[in-house]
mmCIF file of C-alpha atoms and ligand atoms in Angstrom:
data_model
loop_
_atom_site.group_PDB
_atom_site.id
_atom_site.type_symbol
_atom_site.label_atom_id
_atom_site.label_comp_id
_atom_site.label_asym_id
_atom_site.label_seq_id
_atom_site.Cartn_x
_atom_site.Cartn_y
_atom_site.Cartn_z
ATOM 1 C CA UNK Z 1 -49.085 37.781 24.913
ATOM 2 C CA UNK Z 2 -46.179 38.841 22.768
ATOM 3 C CA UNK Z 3 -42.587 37.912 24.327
ATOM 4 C CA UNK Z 4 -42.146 41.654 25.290
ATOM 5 C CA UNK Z 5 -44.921 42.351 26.804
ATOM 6 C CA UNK Z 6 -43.459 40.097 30.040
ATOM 7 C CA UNK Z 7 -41.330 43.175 30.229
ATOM 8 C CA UNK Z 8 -42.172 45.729 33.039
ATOM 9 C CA UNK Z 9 -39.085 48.072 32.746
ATOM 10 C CA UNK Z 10 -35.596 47.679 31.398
ATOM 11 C CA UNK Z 11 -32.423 48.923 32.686
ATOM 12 C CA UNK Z 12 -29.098 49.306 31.052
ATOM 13 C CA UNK Z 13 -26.101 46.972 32.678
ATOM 14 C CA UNK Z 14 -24.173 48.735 35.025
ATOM 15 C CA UNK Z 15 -22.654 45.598 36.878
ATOM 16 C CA UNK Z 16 -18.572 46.636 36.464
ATOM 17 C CA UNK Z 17 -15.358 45.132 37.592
ATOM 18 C CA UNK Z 18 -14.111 46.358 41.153
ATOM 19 C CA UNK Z 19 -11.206 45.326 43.173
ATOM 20 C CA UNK Z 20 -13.475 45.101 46.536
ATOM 21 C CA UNK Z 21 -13.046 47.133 49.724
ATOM 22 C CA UNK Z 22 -10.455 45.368 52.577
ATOM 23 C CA UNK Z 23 -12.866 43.196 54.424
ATOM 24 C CA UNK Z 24 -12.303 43.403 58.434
ATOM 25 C CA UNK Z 25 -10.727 40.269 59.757
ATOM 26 C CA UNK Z 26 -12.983 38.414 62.722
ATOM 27 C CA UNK Z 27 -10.558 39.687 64.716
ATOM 28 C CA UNK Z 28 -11.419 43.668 63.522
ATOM 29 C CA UNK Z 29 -7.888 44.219 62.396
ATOM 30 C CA UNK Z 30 -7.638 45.065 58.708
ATOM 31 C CA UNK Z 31 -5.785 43.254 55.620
ATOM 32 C CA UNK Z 32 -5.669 45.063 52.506
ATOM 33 C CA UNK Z 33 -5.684 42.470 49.942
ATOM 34 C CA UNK Z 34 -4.859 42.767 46.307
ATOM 35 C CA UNK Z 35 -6.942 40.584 43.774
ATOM 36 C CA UNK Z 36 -6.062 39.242 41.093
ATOM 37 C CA UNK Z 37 -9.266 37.994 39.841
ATOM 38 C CA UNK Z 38 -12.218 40.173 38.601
ATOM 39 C CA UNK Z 39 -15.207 40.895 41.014
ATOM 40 C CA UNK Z 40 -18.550 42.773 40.128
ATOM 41 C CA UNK Z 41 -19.282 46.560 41.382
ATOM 42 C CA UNK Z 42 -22.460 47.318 42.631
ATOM 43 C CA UNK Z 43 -23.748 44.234 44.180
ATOM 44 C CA UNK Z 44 -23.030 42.480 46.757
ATOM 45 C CA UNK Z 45 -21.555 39.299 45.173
ATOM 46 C CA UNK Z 46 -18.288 37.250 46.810
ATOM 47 C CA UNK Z 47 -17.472 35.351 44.154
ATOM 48 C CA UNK Z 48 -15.176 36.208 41.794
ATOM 49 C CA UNK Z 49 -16.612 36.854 37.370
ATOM 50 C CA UNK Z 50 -14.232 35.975 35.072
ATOM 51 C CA UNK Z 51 -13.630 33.062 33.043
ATOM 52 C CA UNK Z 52 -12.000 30.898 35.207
ATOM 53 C CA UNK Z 53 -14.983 31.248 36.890
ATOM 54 C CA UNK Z 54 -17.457 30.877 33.890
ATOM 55 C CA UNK Z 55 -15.842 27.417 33.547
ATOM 56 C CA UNK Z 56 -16.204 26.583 37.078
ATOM 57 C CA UNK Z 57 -20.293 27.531 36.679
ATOM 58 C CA UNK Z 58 -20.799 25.498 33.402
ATOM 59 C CA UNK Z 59 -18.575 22.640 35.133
ATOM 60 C CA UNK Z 60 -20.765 22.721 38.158
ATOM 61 C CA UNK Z 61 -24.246 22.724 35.800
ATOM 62 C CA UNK Z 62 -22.816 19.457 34.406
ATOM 63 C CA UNK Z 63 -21.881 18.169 38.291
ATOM 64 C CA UNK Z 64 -25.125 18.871 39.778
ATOM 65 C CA UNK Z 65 -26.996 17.361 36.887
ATOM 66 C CA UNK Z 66 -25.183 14.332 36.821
ATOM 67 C CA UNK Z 67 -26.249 13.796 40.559
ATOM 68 C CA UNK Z 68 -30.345 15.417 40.083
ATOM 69 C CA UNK Z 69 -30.754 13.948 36.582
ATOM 70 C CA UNK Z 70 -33.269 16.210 35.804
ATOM 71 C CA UNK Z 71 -33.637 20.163 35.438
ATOM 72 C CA UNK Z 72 -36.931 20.796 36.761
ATOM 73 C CA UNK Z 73 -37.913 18.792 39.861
ATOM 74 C CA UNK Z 74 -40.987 20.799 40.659
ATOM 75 C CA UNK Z 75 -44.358 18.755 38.981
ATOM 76 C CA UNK Z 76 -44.314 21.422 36.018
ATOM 77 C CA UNK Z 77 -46.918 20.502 33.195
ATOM 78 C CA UNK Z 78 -45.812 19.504 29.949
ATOM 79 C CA UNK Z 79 -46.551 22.645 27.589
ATOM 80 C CA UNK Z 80 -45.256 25.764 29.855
ATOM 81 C CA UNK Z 81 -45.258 28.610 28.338
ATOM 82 C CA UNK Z 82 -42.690 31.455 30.155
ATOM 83 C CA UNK Z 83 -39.668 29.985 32.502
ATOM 84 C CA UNK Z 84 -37.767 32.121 34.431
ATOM 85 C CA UNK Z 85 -34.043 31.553 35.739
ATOM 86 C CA UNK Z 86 -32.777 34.285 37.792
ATOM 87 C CA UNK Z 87 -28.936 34.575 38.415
ATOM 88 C CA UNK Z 88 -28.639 32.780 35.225
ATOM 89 C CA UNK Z 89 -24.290 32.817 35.471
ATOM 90 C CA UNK Z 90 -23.326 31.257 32.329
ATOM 91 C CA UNK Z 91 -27.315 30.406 30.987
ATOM 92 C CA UNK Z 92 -26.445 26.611 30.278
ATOM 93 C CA UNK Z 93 -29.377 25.636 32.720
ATOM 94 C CA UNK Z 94 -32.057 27.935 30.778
ATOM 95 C CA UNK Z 95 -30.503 27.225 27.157
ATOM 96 C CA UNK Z 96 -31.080 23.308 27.731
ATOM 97 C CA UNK Z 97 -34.179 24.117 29.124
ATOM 98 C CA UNK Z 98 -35.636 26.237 25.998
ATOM 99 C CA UNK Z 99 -34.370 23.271 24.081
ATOM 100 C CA UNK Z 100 -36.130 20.836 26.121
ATOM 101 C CA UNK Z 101 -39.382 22.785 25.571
ATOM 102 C CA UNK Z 102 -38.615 24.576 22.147
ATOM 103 C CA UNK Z 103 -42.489 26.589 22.739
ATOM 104 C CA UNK Z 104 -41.612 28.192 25.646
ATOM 105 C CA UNK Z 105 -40.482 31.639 26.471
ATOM 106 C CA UNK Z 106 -37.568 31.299 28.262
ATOM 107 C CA UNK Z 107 -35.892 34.210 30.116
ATOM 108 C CA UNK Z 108 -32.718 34.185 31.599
ATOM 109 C CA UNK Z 109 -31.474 37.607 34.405
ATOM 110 C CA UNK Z 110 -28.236 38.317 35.482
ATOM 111 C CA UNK Z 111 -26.528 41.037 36.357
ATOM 112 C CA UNK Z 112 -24.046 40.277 33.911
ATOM 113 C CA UNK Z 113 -26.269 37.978 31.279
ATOM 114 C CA UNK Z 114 -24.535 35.658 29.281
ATOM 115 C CA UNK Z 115 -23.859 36.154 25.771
ATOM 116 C CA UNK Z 116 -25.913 34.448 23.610
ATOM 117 C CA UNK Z 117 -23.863 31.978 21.498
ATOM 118 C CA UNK Z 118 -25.026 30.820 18.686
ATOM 119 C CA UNK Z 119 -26.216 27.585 19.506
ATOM 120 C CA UNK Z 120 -28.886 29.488 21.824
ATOM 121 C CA UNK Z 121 -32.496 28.031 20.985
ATOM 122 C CA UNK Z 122 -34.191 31.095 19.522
ATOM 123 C CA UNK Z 123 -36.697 30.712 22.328
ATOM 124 C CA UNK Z 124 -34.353 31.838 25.116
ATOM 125 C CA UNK Z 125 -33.358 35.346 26.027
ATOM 126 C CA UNK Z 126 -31.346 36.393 28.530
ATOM 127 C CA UNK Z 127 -31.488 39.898 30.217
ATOM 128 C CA UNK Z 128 -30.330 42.169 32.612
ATOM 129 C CA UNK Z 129 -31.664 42.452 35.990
ATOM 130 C CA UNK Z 130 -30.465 43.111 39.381
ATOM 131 C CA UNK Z 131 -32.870 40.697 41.785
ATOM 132 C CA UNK Z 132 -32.224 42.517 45.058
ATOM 133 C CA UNK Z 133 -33.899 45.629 42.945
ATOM 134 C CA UNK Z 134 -36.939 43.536 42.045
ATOM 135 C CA UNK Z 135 -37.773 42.422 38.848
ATOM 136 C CA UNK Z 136 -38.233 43.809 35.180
ATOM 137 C CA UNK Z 137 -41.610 41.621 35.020
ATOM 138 C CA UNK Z 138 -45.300 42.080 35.152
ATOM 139 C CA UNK Z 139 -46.960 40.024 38.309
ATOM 140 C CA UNK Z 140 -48.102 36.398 37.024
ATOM 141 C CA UNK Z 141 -45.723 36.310 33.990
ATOM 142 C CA UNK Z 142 -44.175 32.797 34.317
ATOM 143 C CA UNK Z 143 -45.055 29.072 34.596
ATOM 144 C CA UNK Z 144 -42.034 28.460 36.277
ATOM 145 C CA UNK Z 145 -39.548 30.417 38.171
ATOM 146 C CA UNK Z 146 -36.151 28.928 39.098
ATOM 147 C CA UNK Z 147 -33.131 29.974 40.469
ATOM 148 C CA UNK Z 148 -29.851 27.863 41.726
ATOM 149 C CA UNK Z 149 -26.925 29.165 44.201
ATOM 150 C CA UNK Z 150 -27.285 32.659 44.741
ATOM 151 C CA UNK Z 151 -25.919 31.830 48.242
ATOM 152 C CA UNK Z 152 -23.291 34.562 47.845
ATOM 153 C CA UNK Z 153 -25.300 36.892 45.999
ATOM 154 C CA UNK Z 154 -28.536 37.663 48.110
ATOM 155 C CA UNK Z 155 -27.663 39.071 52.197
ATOM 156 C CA UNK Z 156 -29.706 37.130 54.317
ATOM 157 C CA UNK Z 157 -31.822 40.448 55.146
ATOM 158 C CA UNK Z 158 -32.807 40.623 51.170
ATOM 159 C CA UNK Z 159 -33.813 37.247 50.915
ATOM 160 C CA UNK Z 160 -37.485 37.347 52.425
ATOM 161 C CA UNK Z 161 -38.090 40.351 49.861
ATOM 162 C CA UNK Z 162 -36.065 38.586 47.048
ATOM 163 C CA UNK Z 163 -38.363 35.401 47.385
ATOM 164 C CA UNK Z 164 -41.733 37.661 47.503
ATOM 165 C CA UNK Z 165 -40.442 38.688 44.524
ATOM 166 C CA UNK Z 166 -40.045 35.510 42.783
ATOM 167 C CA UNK Z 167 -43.280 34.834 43.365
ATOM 168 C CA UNK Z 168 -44.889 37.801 42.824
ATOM 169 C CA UNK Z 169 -43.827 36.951 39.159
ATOM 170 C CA UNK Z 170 -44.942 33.633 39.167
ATOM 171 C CA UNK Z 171 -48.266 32.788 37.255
ATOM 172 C CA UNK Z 172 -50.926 31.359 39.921
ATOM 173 C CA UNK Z 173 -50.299 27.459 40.020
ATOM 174 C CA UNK Z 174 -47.066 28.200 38.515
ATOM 175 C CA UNK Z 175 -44.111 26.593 40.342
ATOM 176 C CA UNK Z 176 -40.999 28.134 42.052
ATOM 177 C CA UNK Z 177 -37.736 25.939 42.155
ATOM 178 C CA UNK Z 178 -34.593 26.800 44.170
ATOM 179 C CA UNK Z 179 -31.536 25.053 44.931
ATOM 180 C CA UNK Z 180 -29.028 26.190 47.652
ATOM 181 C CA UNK Z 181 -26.021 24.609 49.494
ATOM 182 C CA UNK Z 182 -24.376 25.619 52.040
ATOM 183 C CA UNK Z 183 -21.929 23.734 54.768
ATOM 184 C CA UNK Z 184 -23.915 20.580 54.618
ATOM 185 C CA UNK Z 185 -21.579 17.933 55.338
ATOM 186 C CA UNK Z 186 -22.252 14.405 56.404
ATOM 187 C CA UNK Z 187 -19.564 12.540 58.122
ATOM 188 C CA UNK Z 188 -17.518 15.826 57.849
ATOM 189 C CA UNK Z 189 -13.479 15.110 59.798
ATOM 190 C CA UNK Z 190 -11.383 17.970 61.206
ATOM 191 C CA UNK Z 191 -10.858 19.590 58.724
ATOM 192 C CA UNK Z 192 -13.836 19.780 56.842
ATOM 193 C CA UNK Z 193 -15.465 20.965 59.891
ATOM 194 C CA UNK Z 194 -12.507 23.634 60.646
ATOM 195 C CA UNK Z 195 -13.538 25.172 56.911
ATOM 196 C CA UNK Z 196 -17.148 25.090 56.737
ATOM 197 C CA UNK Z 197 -16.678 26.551 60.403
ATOM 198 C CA UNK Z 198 -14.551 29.236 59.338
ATOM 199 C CA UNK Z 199 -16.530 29.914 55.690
ATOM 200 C CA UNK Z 200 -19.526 29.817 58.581
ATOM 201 C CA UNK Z 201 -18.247 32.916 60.079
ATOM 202 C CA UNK Z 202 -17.218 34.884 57.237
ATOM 203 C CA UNK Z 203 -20.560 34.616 55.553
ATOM 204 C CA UNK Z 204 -22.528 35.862 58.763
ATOM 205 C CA UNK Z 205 -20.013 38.533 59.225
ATOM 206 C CA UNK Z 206 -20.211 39.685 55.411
ATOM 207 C CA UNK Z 207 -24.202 39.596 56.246
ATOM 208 C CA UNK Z 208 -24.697 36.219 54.495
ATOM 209 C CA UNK Z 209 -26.411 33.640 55.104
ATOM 210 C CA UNK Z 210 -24.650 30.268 54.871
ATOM 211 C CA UNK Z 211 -27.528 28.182 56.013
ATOM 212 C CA UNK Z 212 -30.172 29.514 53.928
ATOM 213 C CA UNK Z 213 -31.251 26.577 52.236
ATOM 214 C CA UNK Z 214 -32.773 25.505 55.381
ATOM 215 C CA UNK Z 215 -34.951 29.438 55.328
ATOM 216 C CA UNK Z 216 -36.384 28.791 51.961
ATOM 217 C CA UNK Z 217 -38.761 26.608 53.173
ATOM 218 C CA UNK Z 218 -40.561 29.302 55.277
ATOM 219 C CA UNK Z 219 -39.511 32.092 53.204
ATOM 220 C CA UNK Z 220 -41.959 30.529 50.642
ATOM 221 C CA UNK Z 221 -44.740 29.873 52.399
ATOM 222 C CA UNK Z 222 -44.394 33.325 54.191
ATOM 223 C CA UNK Z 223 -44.607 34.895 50.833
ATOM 224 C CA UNK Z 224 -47.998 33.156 49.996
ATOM 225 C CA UNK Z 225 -46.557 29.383 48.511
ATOM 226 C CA UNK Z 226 -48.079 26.054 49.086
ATOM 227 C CA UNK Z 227 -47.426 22.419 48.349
ATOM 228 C CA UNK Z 228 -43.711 23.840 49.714
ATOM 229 C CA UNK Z 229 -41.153 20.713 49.778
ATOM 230 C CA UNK Z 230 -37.666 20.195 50.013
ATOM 231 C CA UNK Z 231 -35.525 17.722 48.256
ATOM 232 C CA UNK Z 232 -32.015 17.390 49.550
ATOM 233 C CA UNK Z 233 -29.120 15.758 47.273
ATOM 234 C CA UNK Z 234 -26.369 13.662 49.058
ATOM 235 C CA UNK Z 235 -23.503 12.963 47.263
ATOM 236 C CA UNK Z 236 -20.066 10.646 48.841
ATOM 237 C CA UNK Z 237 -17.130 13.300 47.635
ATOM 238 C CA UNK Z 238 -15.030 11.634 45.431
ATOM 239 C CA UNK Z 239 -14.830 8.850 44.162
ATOM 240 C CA UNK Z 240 -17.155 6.747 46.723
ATOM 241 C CA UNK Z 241 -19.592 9.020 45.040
ATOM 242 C CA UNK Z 242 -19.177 7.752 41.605
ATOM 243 C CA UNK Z 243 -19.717 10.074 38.745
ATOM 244 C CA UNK Z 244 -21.339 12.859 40.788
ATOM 245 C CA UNK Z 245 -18.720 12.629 43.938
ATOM 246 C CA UNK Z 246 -15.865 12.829 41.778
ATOM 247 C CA UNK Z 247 -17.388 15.686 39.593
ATOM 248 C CA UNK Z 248 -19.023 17.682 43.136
ATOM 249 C CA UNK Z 249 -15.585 16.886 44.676
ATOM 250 C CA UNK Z 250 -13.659 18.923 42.050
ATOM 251 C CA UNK Z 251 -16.213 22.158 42.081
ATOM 252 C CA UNK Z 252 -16.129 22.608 45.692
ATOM 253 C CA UNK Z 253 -12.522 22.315 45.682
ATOM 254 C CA UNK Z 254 -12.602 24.687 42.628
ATOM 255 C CA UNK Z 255 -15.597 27.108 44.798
ATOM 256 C CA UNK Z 256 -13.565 26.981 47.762
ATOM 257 C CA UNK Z 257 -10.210 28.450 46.071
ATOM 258 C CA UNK Z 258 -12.451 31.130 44.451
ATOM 259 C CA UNK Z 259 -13.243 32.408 47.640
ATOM 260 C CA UNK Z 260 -9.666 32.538 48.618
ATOM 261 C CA UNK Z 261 -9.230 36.122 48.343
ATOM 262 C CA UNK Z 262 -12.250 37.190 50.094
ATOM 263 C CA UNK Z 263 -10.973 34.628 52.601
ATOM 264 C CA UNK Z 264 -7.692 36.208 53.032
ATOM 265 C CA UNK Z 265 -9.075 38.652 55.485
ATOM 266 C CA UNK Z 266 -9.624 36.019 57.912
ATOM 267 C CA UNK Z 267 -6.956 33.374 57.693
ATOM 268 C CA UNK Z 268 -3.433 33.451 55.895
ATOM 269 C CA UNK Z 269 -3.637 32.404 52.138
ATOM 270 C CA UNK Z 270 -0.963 29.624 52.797
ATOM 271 C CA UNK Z 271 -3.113 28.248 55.293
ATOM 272 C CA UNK Z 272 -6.555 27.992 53.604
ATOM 273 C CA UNK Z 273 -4.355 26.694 50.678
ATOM 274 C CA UNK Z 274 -2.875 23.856 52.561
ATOM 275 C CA UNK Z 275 -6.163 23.181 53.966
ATOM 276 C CA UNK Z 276 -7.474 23.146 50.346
ATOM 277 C CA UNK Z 277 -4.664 20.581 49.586
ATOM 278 C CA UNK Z 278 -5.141 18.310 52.086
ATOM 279 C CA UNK Z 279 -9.465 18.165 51.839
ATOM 280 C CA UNK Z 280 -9.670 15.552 49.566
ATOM 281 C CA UNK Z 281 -7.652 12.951 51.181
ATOM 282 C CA UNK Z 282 -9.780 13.599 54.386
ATOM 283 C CA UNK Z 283 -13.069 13.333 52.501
ATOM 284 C CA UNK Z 284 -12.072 9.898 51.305
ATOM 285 C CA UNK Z 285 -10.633 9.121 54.596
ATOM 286 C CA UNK Z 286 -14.445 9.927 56.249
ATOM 287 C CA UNK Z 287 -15.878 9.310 52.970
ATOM 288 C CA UNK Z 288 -17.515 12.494 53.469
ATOM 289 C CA UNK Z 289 -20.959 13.794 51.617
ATOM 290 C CA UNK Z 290 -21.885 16.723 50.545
ATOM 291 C CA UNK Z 291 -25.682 17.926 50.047
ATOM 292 C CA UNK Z 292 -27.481 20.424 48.010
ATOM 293 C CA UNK Z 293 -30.961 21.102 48.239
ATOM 294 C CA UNK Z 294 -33.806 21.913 46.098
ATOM 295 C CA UNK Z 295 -37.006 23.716 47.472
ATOM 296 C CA UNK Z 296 -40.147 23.590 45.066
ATOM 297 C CA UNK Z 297 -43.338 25.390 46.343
ATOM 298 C CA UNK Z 298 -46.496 26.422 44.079
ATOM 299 C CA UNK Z 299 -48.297 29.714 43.584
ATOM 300 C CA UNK Z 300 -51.918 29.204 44.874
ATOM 301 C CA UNK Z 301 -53.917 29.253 41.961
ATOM 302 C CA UNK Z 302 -55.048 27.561 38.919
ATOM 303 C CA UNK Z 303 -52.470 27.396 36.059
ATOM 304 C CA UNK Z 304 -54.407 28.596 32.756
ATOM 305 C CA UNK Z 305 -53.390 26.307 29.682
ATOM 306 C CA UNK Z 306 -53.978 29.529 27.195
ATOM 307 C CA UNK Z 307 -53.162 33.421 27.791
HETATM 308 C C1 SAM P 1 -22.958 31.185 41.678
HETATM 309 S S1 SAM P 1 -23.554 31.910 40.220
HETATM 310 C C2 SAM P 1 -24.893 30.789 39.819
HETATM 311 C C3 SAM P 1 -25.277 30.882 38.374
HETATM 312 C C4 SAM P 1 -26.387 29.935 37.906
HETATM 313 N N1 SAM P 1 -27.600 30.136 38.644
HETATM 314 C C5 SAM P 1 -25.944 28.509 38.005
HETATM 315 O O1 SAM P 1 -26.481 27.766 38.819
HETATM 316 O O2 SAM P 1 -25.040 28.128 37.255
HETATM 317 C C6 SAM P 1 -24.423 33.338 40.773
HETATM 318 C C7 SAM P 1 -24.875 34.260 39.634
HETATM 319 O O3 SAM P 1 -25.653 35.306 40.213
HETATM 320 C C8 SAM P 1 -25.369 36.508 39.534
HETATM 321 N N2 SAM P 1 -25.735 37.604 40.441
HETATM 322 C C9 SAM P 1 -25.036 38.098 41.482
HETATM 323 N N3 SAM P 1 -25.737 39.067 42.089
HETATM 324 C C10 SAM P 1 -26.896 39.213 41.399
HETATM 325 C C11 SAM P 1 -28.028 40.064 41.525
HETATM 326 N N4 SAM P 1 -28.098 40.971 42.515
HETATM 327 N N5 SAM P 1 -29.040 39.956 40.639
HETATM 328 C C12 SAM P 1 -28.974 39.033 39.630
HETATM 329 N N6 SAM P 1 -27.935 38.198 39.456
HETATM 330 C C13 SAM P 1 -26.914 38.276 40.332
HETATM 331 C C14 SAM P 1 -23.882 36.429 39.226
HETATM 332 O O4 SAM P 1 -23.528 37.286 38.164
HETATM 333 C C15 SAM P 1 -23.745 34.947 38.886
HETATM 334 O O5 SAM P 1 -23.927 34.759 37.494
#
């Protein structure tokens, strides 16, 4: 099957930059914050797009692969054919991916897709799509579908549709792979606990869902997968961690101030800035983990070598 034929339907970007509405505080009153960093219209995303953030994303690619090792946990075959990443941010995961298997289609969404530098293998496009409007793909298009920390992307309401929709586009005894976090902390002090508490409560009142990693799970096999398993990551922050604490330490810190203006709604900017300040000496104090977690589930079905 020719690349385009995987297309369904096409639809022209129309992601733009917003300053969002004033969220309500917890306590209903209203703040009417100004931000100075650039957000996306039209969906429903809390973090901020811009390039501090773009660095953040390709940072935190490097980060979580220096603590998972490997890009595709889920027991993929060696000669795929068509991989899907959805929410592909800043495409580093699907670019080293096409180059890892230079005969596969490799497709890359996003409601703002990446540009496509130069060193892009020629195998990987990325596109425009808006997930929470389904896909641009015919059913049964892709060995693989994966798709990593759309925590602040998808409401919790969308996700049971979102994920029938990743596998609806999955190939039978193809294999879905998604990694969430959320406020998994082991050994978490005070403080830690006072933010993840408070980053708790503004995700379920923004109609989020901080603990969805632990939903995937049943999600899947609600929407038809099998051989469903979860593989959770748990990394020291810092530098108990090694390598992947120190790197994981500095992207959460770096996460955590990019949701300072959404955040400003609900406590004073000073405050969540001093907290900021003062998490890393904590973490080392409790020598505090963090975890992420990666859910892998298969389409029923027998994967066919040819198409
Ligand atoms: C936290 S980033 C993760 C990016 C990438 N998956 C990674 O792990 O580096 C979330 C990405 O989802 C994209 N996004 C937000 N809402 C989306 C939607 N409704 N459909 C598709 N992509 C979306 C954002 O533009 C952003 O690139």
């Amino acid at each position: 099957m020719p690349f385009w034929g995987l297309l369904r339907r096409r639809r022209s970007p129309t992601a733009r930059t917003a300053v969002p509405a004033p969220q309500p505080g917890l306590a209903g009153q209203e703040r009417a914050p100004r931000f100075e960093r650039r957000y996306l219209e039209d969906v429903p995303y809390l973090l901020p797009k811009d390039e501090a953030e773009i660095d953040r994303l390709n940072f935190q690619h490097y980060a979580l692969m220096s603590v998972q090792k490997v890009h595709i946990v889920a027991p993929l075959g060696s000669y795929p054919q068509a991989i899907l990443d959805v929410g592909c941010g800043t495409g580093l995961w699907a670019r080293e991916v096409g180059q890892r298997f230079p005969a596969c289609r490799v497709v890359g969404v996003d409601v703002e897709p990446p540009e496509r530098l130069p060193t892009t293998p020629v195998n990987v496009q990325f596109l425009y799509s808006d997930v929470l409007k389904g896909l641009p793909f015919d059913d049964n298009s892709f060995d693989l579908v994966h798709q990593r920390l759309l925590i602040s992307a998808i409401p919790a309401r969308a996700w049971p549709t979102v994920v029938r929709e990743l596998v609806r586009v999955t190939r039978p005894g193809g294999w879905l792979q998604l990694t969430e976090t959320g406020g998994y902390y082991h050994r978490p002090g005070p403080l830690s606990l006072r933010v993840s508490g408070l980053l708790d409560r503004a995700f379920e009142r923004w109609g989020f869902d901080p603990y969805i990693a632990e939903h995937l799970p049943m999600y899947l096999q609600q929407a038809g997968a099998v051989e469903v398993e979860k593989y959770v990551y748990s990394v020291v922050l810092g530098e108990g961690g090694g390598q992947g604490g120190r790197l994981l330490q500095k992207d959460l810190l770096a996460l955590l101030h990019a949701l300072s203006e959404r955040m400003a709604s609900l406590i004073a900017r000073e405050e969540w800035q001093r907290m900021l300040e003062a998490l890393p000496a904590e973490w080392a104090a409790y020598q505090t983990a963090f975890q992420f977690h990666v859910t892998v589930g298969r389409k029923p079905g027998v994967l066919q070598a040819a198409r």
